[in-house]
């Protein structure tokens, strides 16, 4: 799995340290929810998105490498994934997320195999 999956790419327009909580997240085919939590940690950057009613209150973990662009003015984040790809992702597990490297490999591997090149 590529470490780039867990890092914001320079072309996204994201500035480390920017608070992204509450930003709307847009898949390639529509809105999926809002950022509930995020991290800019080196090689471990991510978004936790609250999908609301779209998939019954499920939270999803999106590695920063899935982010295509951040629009600061509009408070929107665009990811290179479809709604179905996000819906079918491994379930967010806040306990495993905190310290289980294997969980990050599982999630990162899923998204790496589904993102557009």
Short mmCIF file of N, CA, C and O in Angstrom, two decimals:
data_model
loop_
_atom_site.label_atom_id
_atom_site.label_comp_id
_atom_site.label_asym_id
_atom_site.label_seq_id
_atom_site.Cartn_x
_atom_site.Cartn_y
_atom_site.Cartn_z
N UNK A 1 0.84 -1.19 0.00
CA UNK A 1 0.00 0.00 0.00
C UNK A 1 0.88 1.24 0.00
O UNK A 1 1.83 1.33 0.74
N UNK A 2 0.50 2.20 -0.79
CA UNK A 2 1.27 3.42 -0.92
C UNK A 2 1.05 4.36 0.26
O UNK A 2 -0.07 4.55 0.72
N UNK A 3 2.16 4.97 0.74
CA UNK A 3 2.04 5.97 1.79
C UNK A 3 1.31 7.20 1.28
O UNK A 3 0.74 7.95 2.06
N UNK A 4 1.32 7.41 -0.03
CA UNK A 4 0.61 8.54 -0.61
C UNK A 4 -0.88 8.49 -0.33
O UNK A 4 -1.56 9.51 -0.36
N UNK A 5 -1.40 7.28 -0.08
CA UNK A 5 -2.83 7.15 0.21
C UNK A 5 -3.20 7.91 1.49
O UNK A 5 -4.31 8.38 1.64
N UNK A 6 -2.26 8.07 2.39
CA UNK A 6 -2.53 8.71 3.68
C UNK A 6 -1.91 10.11 3.75
O UNK A 6 -1.60 10.60 4.83
N UNK A 7 -1.77 10.75 2.60
CA UNK A 7 -1.22 12.11 2.55
C UNK A 7 -2.00 12.94 1.54
O UNK A 7 -2.41 12.43 0.50
N UNK A 8 -2.21 14.21 1.86
CA UNK A 8 -2.83 15.12 0.90
C UNK A 8 -1.85 15.40 -0.23
O UNK A 8 -0.68 15.68 0.03
N UNK A 9 -2.31 15.32 -1.44
CA UNK A 9 -1.47 15.64 -2.58
C UNK A 9 -1.36 17.16 -2.70
O UNK A 9 -2.32 17.88 -2.39
N UNK A 10 -0.22 17.68 -3.16
CA UNK A 10 -0.02 19.13 -3.25
C UNK A 10 -1.06 19.85 -4.11
O UNK A 10 -1.34 21.02 -3.90
N UNK A 11 -1.65 19.14 -5.05
CA UNK A 11 -2.61 19.76 -5.98
C UNK A 11 -4.01 19.94 -5.39
O UNK A 11 -4.87 20.54 -6.03
N UNK A 12 -4.26 19.46 -4.17
CA UNK A 12 -5.61 19.53 -3.59
C UNK A 12 -5.99 20.93 -3.13
O UNK A 12 -7.17 21.24 -3.00
N UNK A 13 -5.00 21.74 -2.80
CA UNK A 13 -5.29 23.06 -2.25
C UNK A 13 -5.47 23.06 -0.75
O UNK A 13 -5.84 24.07 -0.16
N UNK A 14 -5.21 21.93 -0.12
CA UNK A 14 -5.33 21.85 1.34
C UNK A 14 -4.06 22.36 2.00
O UNK A 14 -2.96 22.01 1.61
N UNK A 15 -4.25 23.19 3.01
CA UNK A 15 -3.14 23.70 3.80
C UNK A 15 -3.16 23.02 5.16
O UNK A 15 -4.18 23.06 5.86
N UNK A 16 -2.06 22.37 5.52
CA UNK A 16 -1.98 21.68 6.80
C UNK A 16 -2.34 22.64 7.93
O UNK A 16 -1.92 23.79 7.94
N UNK A 17 -3.14 22.16 8.85
CA UNK A 17 -3.55 22.98 9.98
C UNK A 17 -4.91 23.63 9.79
O UNK A 17 -5.48 24.18 10.72
N UNK A 18 -5.46 23.56 8.56
CA UNK A 18 -6.79 24.12 8.30
C UNK A 18 -7.84 23.22 8.93
O UNK A 18 -7.81 22.00 8.76
N UNK A 19 -8.78 23.82 9.65
CA UNK A 19 -9.85 23.06 10.28
C UNK A 19 -10.90 22.70 9.22
O UNK A 19 -11.54 23.57 8.65
N UNK A 20 -11.06 21.42 8.95
CA UNK A 20 -11.98 20.95 7.92
C UNK A 20 -13.31 20.46 8.50
O UNK A 20 -14.19 20.05 7.75
N UNK A 21 -13.46 20.47 9.81
CA UNK A 21 -14.69 19.98 10.43
C UNK A 21 -15.88 20.78 9.93
O UNK A 21 -15.86 22.01 9.90
N UNK A 22 -16.91 20.07 9.49
CA UNK A 22 -18.11 20.70 8.96
C UNK A 22 -18.10 20.91 7.46
O UNK A 22 -19.14 21.21 6.87
N UNK A 23 -16.94 20.72 6.81
CA UNK A 23 -16.89 20.84 5.35
C UNK A 23 -17.77 19.75 4.73
O UNK A 23 -17.79 18.61 5.21
N UNK A 24 -18.48 20.07 3.66
CA UNK A 24 -19.26 19.08 2.92
C UNK A 24 -18.29 18.25 2.08
O UNK A 24 -17.32 18.78 1.54
N UNK A 25 -18.58 16.96 1.95
CA UNK A 25 -17.73 16.07 1.15
C UNK A 25 -18.53 15.61 -0.06
O UNK A 25 -19.65 15.11 0.06
N UNK A 26 -17.91 15.79 -1.23
CA UNK A 26 -18.56 15.48 -2.50
C UNK A 26 -17.85 14.33 -3.20
O UNK A 26 -16.66 14.41 -3.48
N UNK A 27 -18.60 13.25 -3.46
CA UNK A 27 -18.09 12.16 -4.28
C UNK A 27 -18.21 12.61 -5.74
O UNK A 27 -18.73 13.68 -6.03
N UNK A 28 -17.76 11.79 -6.67
CA UNK A 28 -17.84 12.16 -8.08
C UNK A 28 -19.29 12.24 -8.57
O UNK A 28 -19.57 12.87 -9.58
N UNK A 29 -20.22 11.62 -7.82
CA UNK A 29 -21.62 11.60 -8.24
C UNK A 29 -22.57 12.14 -7.18
O UNK A 29 -23.74 11.78 -7.14
N UNK A 30 -22.08 13.01 -6.29
CA UNK A 30 -22.98 13.64 -5.34
C UNK A 30 -22.41 13.74 -3.94
O UNK A 30 -21.36 13.19 -3.63
N UNK A 31 -23.13 14.45 -3.10
CA UNK A 31 -22.70 14.71 -1.73
C UNK A 31 -22.82 13.46 -0.87
O UNK A 31 -23.78 12.69 -1.01
N UNK A 32 -21.84 13.26 0.04
CA UNK A 32 -21.90 12.08 0.91
C UNK A 32 -22.00 12.44 2.39
O UNK A 32 -22.23 11.57 3.22
N UNK A 33 -21.82 13.69 2.76
CA UNK A 33 -21.92 14.06 4.16
C UNK A 33 -20.96 15.17 4.52
O UNK A 33 -20.50 15.92 3.65
N UNK A 34 -20.67 15.26 5.83
CA UNK A 34 -19.80 16.32 6.34
C UNK A 34 -18.66 15.74 7.16
O UNK A 34 -18.80 14.69 7.79
N UNK A 35 -17.54 16.47 7.17
CA UNK A 35 -16.38 16.04 7.94
C UNK A 35 -16.70 16.15 9.44
O UNK A 35 -17.11 17.20 9.92
N UNK A 36 -16.51 15.04 10.13
CA UNK A 36 -16.75 14.98 11.57
C UNK A 36 -15.43 15.12 12.34
O UNK A 36 -15.38 15.62 13.44
N UNK A 37 -14.35 14.62 11.70
CA UNK A 37 -13.02 14.62 12.32
C UNK A 37 -11.99 14.54 11.19
O UNK A 37 -12.29 14.01 10.13
N UNK A 38 -10.79 15.06 11.43
CA UNK A 38 -9.75 14.93 10.42
C UNK A 38 -8.39 15.02 11.08
O UNK A 38 -8.26 15.43 12.23
N UNK A 39 -7.38 14.61 10.33
CA UNK A 39 -6.00 14.66 10.82
C UNK A 39 -5.08 15.03 9.68
O UNK A 39 -5.29 14.61 8.55
N UNK A 40 -4.05 15.81 10.01
CA UNK A 40 -3.00 16.16 9.05
C UNK A 40 -1.70 15.46 9.40
O UNK A 40 -0.64 15.84 8.92
N UNK A 41 -1.75 14.43 10.24
CA UNK A 41 -0.53 13.73 10.65
C UNK A 41 0.22 13.19 9.44
O UNK A 41 -0.40 12.65 8.50
N UNK A 42 1.53 13.31 9.46
CA UNK A 42 2.35 12.83 8.36
C UNK A 42 2.13 11.33 8.15
O UNK A 42 2.16 10.54 9.09
N UNK A 43 1.87 10.95 6.91
CA UNK A 43 1.61 9.56 6.51
C UNK A 43 0.43 8.92 7.23
O UNK A 43 0.31 7.70 7.27
N UNK A 44 -0.44 9.74 7.82
CA UNK A 44 -1.63 9.23 8.48
C UNK A 44 -2.75 10.27 8.43
O UNK A 44 -3.53 10.39 9.36
N UNK A 45 -2.81 11.04 7.34
CA UNK A 45 -3.84 12.06 7.19
C UNK A 45 -5.13 11.42 6.70
O UNK A 45 -5.11 10.54 5.84
N UNK A 46 -6.24 11.89 7.23
CA UNK A 46 -7.52 11.28 6.89
C UNK A 46 -8.67 12.24 7.18
O UNK A 46 -8.51 13.27 7.85
N UNK A 47 -9.85 11.85 6.70
CA UNK A 47 -11.12 12.48 7.04
C UNK A 47 -12.03 11.40 7.60
O UNK A 47 -12.04 10.28 7.11
N UNK A 48 -12.79 11.73 8.64
CA UNK A 48 -13.89 10.88 9.08
C UNK A 48 -15.15 11.64 8.70
O UNK A 48 -15.35 12.78 9.11
N UNK A 49 -15.98 11.01 7.86
CA UNK A 49 -17.16 11.67 7.33
C UNK A 49 -18.42 11.06 7.93
O UNK A 49 -18.60 9.85 7.93
N UNK A 50 -19.28 11.95 8.46
CA UNK A 50 -20.59 11.55 8.95
C UNK A 50 -21.52 11.58 7.74
O UNK A 50 -21.78 12.64 7.18
N UNK A 51 -22.00 10.41 7.33
CA UNK A 51 -22.82 10.32 6.12
C UNK A 51 -24.29 10.66 6.39
O UNK A 51 -25.08 10.68 5.45
N UNK A 52 -24.64 10.91 7.64
CA UNK A 52 -26.01 11.29 7.96
C UNK A 52 -27.00 10.24 7.53
O UNK A 52 -26.77 9.05 7.67
N UNK A 53 -28.12 10.68 6.96
CA UNK A 53 -29.18 9.76 6.57
C UNK A 53 -28.85 8.99 5.29
O UNK A 53 -29.50 7.99 5.00
N UNK A 54 -27.83 9.45 4.53
CA UNK A 54 -27.51 8.80 3.27
C UNK A 54 -27.28 7.31 3.45
O UNK A 54 -27.83 6.49 2.73
N UNK A 55 -26.44 6.92 4.40
CA UNK A 55 -26.30 5.49 4.72
C UNK A 55 -26.50 5.28 6.22
O UNK A 55 -25.68 4.71 6.91
N UNK A 56 -27.61 5.82 6.72
CA UNK A 56 -28.09 5.59 8.07
C UNK A 56 -27.09 5.91 9.17
O UNK A 56 -26.83 5.10 10.06
N UNK A 57 -26.50 7.09 9.07
CA UNK A 57 -25.65 7.56 10.15
C UNK A 57 -24.28 6.91 10.22
O UNK A 57 -23.56 7.07 11.18
N UNK A 58 -23.90 6.20 9.19
CA UNK A 58 -22.59 5.55 9.17
C UNK A 58 -21.50 6.60 9.04
O UNK A 58 -21.66 7.62 8.36
N UNK A 59 -20.39 6.36 9.70
CA UNK A 59 -19.19 7.18 9.52
C UNK A 59 -18.23 6.40 8.63
O UNK A 59 -18.14 5.17 8.73
N UNK A 60 -17.54 7.11 7.75
CA UNK A 60 -16.56 6.47 6.90
C UNK A 60 -15.21 7.15 7.07
O UNK A 60 -15.14 8.35 7.33
N UNK A 61 -14.16 6.36 6.95
CA UNK A 61 -12.79 6.85 7.04
C UNK A 61 -12.26 6.99 5.61
O UNK A 61 -12.24 6.02 4.86
N UNK A 62 -11.87 8.21 5.25
CA UNK A 62 -11.32 8.45 3.92
C UNK A 62 -9.87 8.89 4.05
O UNK A 62 -9.59 9.95 4.62
N UNK A 63 -8.94 8.08 3.55
CA UNK A 63 -7.54 8.51 3.55
C UNK A 63 -7.39 9.80 2.75
O UNK A 63 -8.09 10.01 1.76
N UNK A 64 -6.47 10.66 3.15
CA UNK A 64 -6.28 11.95 2.49
C UNK A 64 -5.95 11.80 1.01
O UNK A 64 -6.23 12.69 0.22
N UNK A 65 -5.37 10.68 0.62
CA UNK A 65 -5.04 10.44 -0.79
C UNK A 65 -6.24 10.32 -1.70
O UNK A 65 -6.10 10.37 -2.92
N UNK A 66 -7.44 10.18 -1.13
CA UNK A 66 -8.65 10.12 -1.95
C UNK A 66 -9.17 11.51 -2.28
O UNK A 66 -10.06 11.66 -3.11
N UNK A 67 -8.62 12.54 -1.62
CA UNK A 67 -9.07 13.91 -1.83
C UNK A 67 -8.50 14.47 -3.14
O UNK A 67 -7.31 14.41 -3.37
N UNK A 68 -9.39 14.97 -3.97
CA UNK A 68 -9.01 15.57 -5.25
C UNK A 68 -8.81 17.07 -5.11
O UNK A 68 -7.90 17.64 -5.70
N UNK A 69 -9.69 17.72 -4.32
CA UNK A 69 -9.60 19.17 -4.17
C UNK A 69 -10.32 19.62 -2.90
O UNK A 69 -11.27 18.98 -2.46
N UNK A 70 -9.82 20.71 -2.34
CA UNK A 70 -10.45 21.34 -1.18
C UNK A 70 -10.79 22.78 -1.58
O UNK A 70 -9.93 23.53 -1.99
N UNK A 71 -12.07 23.12 -1.47
CA UNK A 71 -12.53 24.47 -1.78
C UNK A 71 -12.78 25.18 -0.45
O UNK A 71 -13.82 24.98 0.18
N UNK A 72 -11.80 25.96 -0.02
CA UNK A 72 -11.89 26.65 1.27
C UNK A 72 -13.08 27.61 1.31
O UNK A 72 -13.80 27.67 2.30
N UNK A 73 -13.28 28.38 0.24
CA UNK A 73 -14.33 29.39 0.21
C UNK A 73 -15.72 28.77 0.33
O UNK A 73 -16.58 29.28 1.04
N UNK A 74 -15.93 27.65 -0.37
CA UNK A 74 -17.23 26.98 -0.35
C UNK A 74 -17.36 25.94 0.76
O UNK A 74 -18.42 25.34 0.92
N UNK A 75 -16.24 25.70 1.47
CA UNK A 75 -16.20 24.69 2.55
C UNK A 75 -16.65 23.31 2.03
O UNK A 75 -17.48 22.65 2.61
N UNK A 76 -16.02 22.92 0.90
CA UNK A 76 -16.32 21.63 0.29
C UNK A 76 -15.04 20.90 -0.04
O UNK A 76 -14.04 21.49 -0.41
N UNK A 77 -15.12 19.57 0.08
CA UNK A 77 -14.00 18.69 -0.24
C UNK A 77 -14.48 17.71 -1.31
O UNK A 77 -15.54 17.10 -1.16
N UNK A 78 -13.70 17.58 -2.37
CA UNK A 78 -14.05 16.69 -3.47
C UNK A 78 -13.13 15.47 -3.44
O UNK A 78 -11.91 15.62 -3.35
N UNK A 79 -13.73 14.28 -3.49
CA UNK A 79 -12.94 13.05 -3.49
C UNK A 79 -13.12 12.32 -4.81
O UNK A 79 -14.14 12.46 -5.48
N UNK A 80 -12.11 11.53 -5.18
CA UNK A 80 -12.10 10.78 -6.43
C UNK A 80 -12.74 9.40 -6.27
O UNK A 80 -12.15 8.39 -6.67
N UNK A 81 -13.92 9.37 -5.70
CA UNK A 81 -14.63 8.12 -5.46
C UNK A 81 -16.11 8.33 -5.73
O UNK A 81 -16.62 9.44 -5.56
N UNK A 82 -16.79 7.25 -6.10
CA UNK A 82 -18.24 7.34 -6.26
C UNK A 82 -18.91 7.07 -4.92
O UNK A 82 -18.29 6.57 -3.98
N UNK A 83 -20.19 7.40 -4.85
CA UNK A 83 -20.95 7.15 -3.63
C UNK A 83 -20.97 5.66 -3.30
O UNK A 83 -20.84 5.27 -2.14
N UNK A 84 -21.13 4.82 -4.33
CA UNK A 84 -21.16 3.37 -4.09
C UNK A 84 -19.82 2.87 -3.56
O UNK A 84 -19.79 1.99 -2.69
N UNK A 85 -18.70 3.39 -4.08
CA UNK A 85 -17.39 2.96 -3.58
C UNK A 85 -17.24 3.32 -2.10
O UNK A 85 -16.69 2.55 -1.32
N UNK A 86 -17.74 4.47 -1.72
CA UNK A 86 -17.66 4.89 -0.33
C UNK A 86 -18.62 4.06 0.53
O UNK A 86 -18.27 3.61 1.61
N UNK A 87 -19.81 3.84 0.02
CA UNK A 87 -20.82 3.05 0.74
C UNK A 87 -20.32 1.63 1.01
O UNK A 87 -20.58 1.05 2.07
N UNK A 88 -19.57 1.05 0.06
CA UNK A 88 -19.09 -0.32 0.18
C UNK A 88 -17.74 -0.44 0.91
O UNK A 88 -17.19 -1.53 1.02
N UNK A 89 -17.23 0.67 1.41
CA UNK A 89 -15.92 0.67 2.07
C UNK A 89 -15.96 -0.07 3.40
O UNK A 89 -17.04 -0.27 3.97
N UNK A 90 -14.79 -0.45 3.91
CA UNK A 90 -14.77 -1.10 5.23
C UNK A 90 -15.41 -0.17 6.27
O UNK A 90 -15.22 1.05 6.23
N UNK A 91 -16.19 -0.75 7.16
CA UNK A 91 -16.87 0.06 8.17
C UNK A 91 -15.87 0.77 9.08
O UNK A 91 -14.86 0.20 9.47
N UNK A 92 -16.17 2.04 9.39
CA UNK A 92 -15.30 2.81 10.27
C UNK A 92 -15.37 2.22 11.67
O UNK A 92 -16.44 2.00 12.22
N UNK A 93 -14.21 1.93 12.24
CA UNK A 93 -14.12 1.38 13.59
C UNK A 93 -13.22 2.31 14.39
O UNK A 93 -12.00 2.30 14.26
N UNK A 94 -13.84 3.15 15.24
CA UNK A 94 -13.06 4.17 15.96
C UNK A 94 -12.04 3.54 16.90
O UNK A 94 -11.00 4.14 17.16
N UNK A 95 -12.28 2.34 17.40
CA UNK A 95 -11.32 1.69 18.30
C UNK A 95 -10.10 1.18 17.54
O UNK A 95 -8.97 1.37 17.96
N UNK A 96 -10.33 0.52 16.41
CA UNK A 96 -9.21 0.03 15.60
C UNK A 96 -8.46 1.18 14.95
O UNK A 96 -7.24 1.13 14.79
N UNK A 97 -9.19 2.21 14.59
CA UNK A 97 -8.60 3.36 13.91
C UNK A 97 -7.50 4.00 14.75
O UNK A 97 -6.49 4.44 14.24
N UNK A 98 -7.70 4.02 16.04
CA UNK A 98 -6.78 4.72 16.94
C UNK A 98 -5.38 4.11 16.96
O UNK A 98 -4.41 4.83 17.14
N UNK A 99 -5.24 2.81 16.78
CA UNK A 99 -3.90 2.27 16.90
C UNK A 99 -3.62 0.97 16.19
O UNK A 99 -2.63 0.31 16.45
N UNK A 100 -4.47 0.60 15.28
CA UNK A 100 -4.31 -0.67 14.58
C UNK A 100 -3.81 -0.43 13.16
O UNK A 100 -4.56 -0.03 12.28
N UNK A 101 -2.52 -0.64 12.94
CA UNK A 101 -1.92 -0.41 11.62
C UNK A 101 -2.56 -1.31 10.56
O UNK A 101 -2.70 -0.92 9.41
N UNK A 102 -2.96 -2.49 10.95
CA UNK A 102 -3.61 -3.42 10.02
C UNK A 102 -4.93 -2.86 9.51
O UNK A 102 -5.29 -3.06 8.35
N UNK A 103 -5.65 -2.15 10.37
CA UNK A 103 -6.92 -1.54 9.96
C UNK A 103 -6.66 -0.46 8.91
O UNK A 103 -7.34 -0.40 7.90
N UNK A 104 -5.63 0.36 9.12
CA UNK A 104 -5.29 1.39 8.14
C UNK A 104 -4.87 0.75 6.82
O UNK A 104 -5.19 1.26 5.74
N UNK A 105 -4.17 -0.38 6.87
CA UNK A 105 -3.79 -1.07 5.64
C UNK A 105 -5.02 -1.59 4.90
O UNK A 105 -5.10 -1.51 3.68
N UNK A 106 -5.99 -2.12 5.66
CA UNK A 106 -7.22 -2.63 5.06
C UNK A 106 -7.98 -1.50 4.36
O UNK A 106 -8.37 -1.63 3.20
N UNK A 107 -8.18 -0.39 5.06
CA UNK A 107 -8.93 0.73 4.50
C UNK A 107 -8.17 1.34 3.33
O UNK A 107 -8.73 1.57 2.25
N UNK A 108 -6.87 1.57 3.50
CA UNK A 108 -6.06 2.15 2.44
C UNK A 108 -6.02 1.27 1.21
O UNK A 108 -6.11 1.74 0.08
N UNK A 109 -5.91 -0.04 1.41
CA UNK A 109 -5.89 -0.98 0.30
C UNK A 109 -7.20 -0.96 -0.47
O UNK A 109 -7.20 -1.03 -1.71
N UNK A 110 -8.32 -0.87 0.26
CA UNK A 110 -9.63 -0.80 -0.41
C UNK A 110 -9.70 0.42 -1.32
O UNK A 110 -10.04 0.32 -2.50
N UNK A 111 -9.37 1.58 -0.78
CA UNK A 111 -9.48 2.81 -1.57
C UNK A 111 -8.44 2.88 -2.68
O UNK A 111 -8.73 3.40 -3.76
N UNK A 112 -7.26 2.35 -2.44
CA UNK A 112 -6.24 2.36 -3.49
C UNK A 112 -6.69 1.53 -4.69
O UNK A 112 -6.44 1.90 -5.83
N UNK A 113 -7.39 0.45 -4.44
CA UNK A 113 -7.84 -0.39 -5.54
C UNK A 113 -9.06 0.19 -6.26
O UNK A 113 -9.39 -0.23 -7.36
N UNK A 114 -9.72 1.21 -5.66
CA UNK A 114 -10.93 1.77 -6.26
C UNK A 114 -10.77 3.18 -6.80
O UNK A 114 -11.67 3.67 -7.48
N UNK A 115 -9.67 3.84 -6.50
CA UNK A 115 -9.61 5.23 -6.97
C UNK A 115 -9.24 5.27 -8.44
O UNK A 115 -8.62 4.37 -8.99
N UNK A 116 -9.64 6.37 -9.06
CA UNK A 116 -9.38 6.55 -10.49
C UNK A 116 -7.94 7.03 -10.68
O UNK A 116 -7.44 7.80 -9.89
N UNK A 117 -7.31 6.55 -11.73
CA UNK A 117 -5.91 6.92 -11.99
C UNK A 117 -5.83 7.87 -13.15
O UNK A 117 -6.54 7.91 -14.04
#
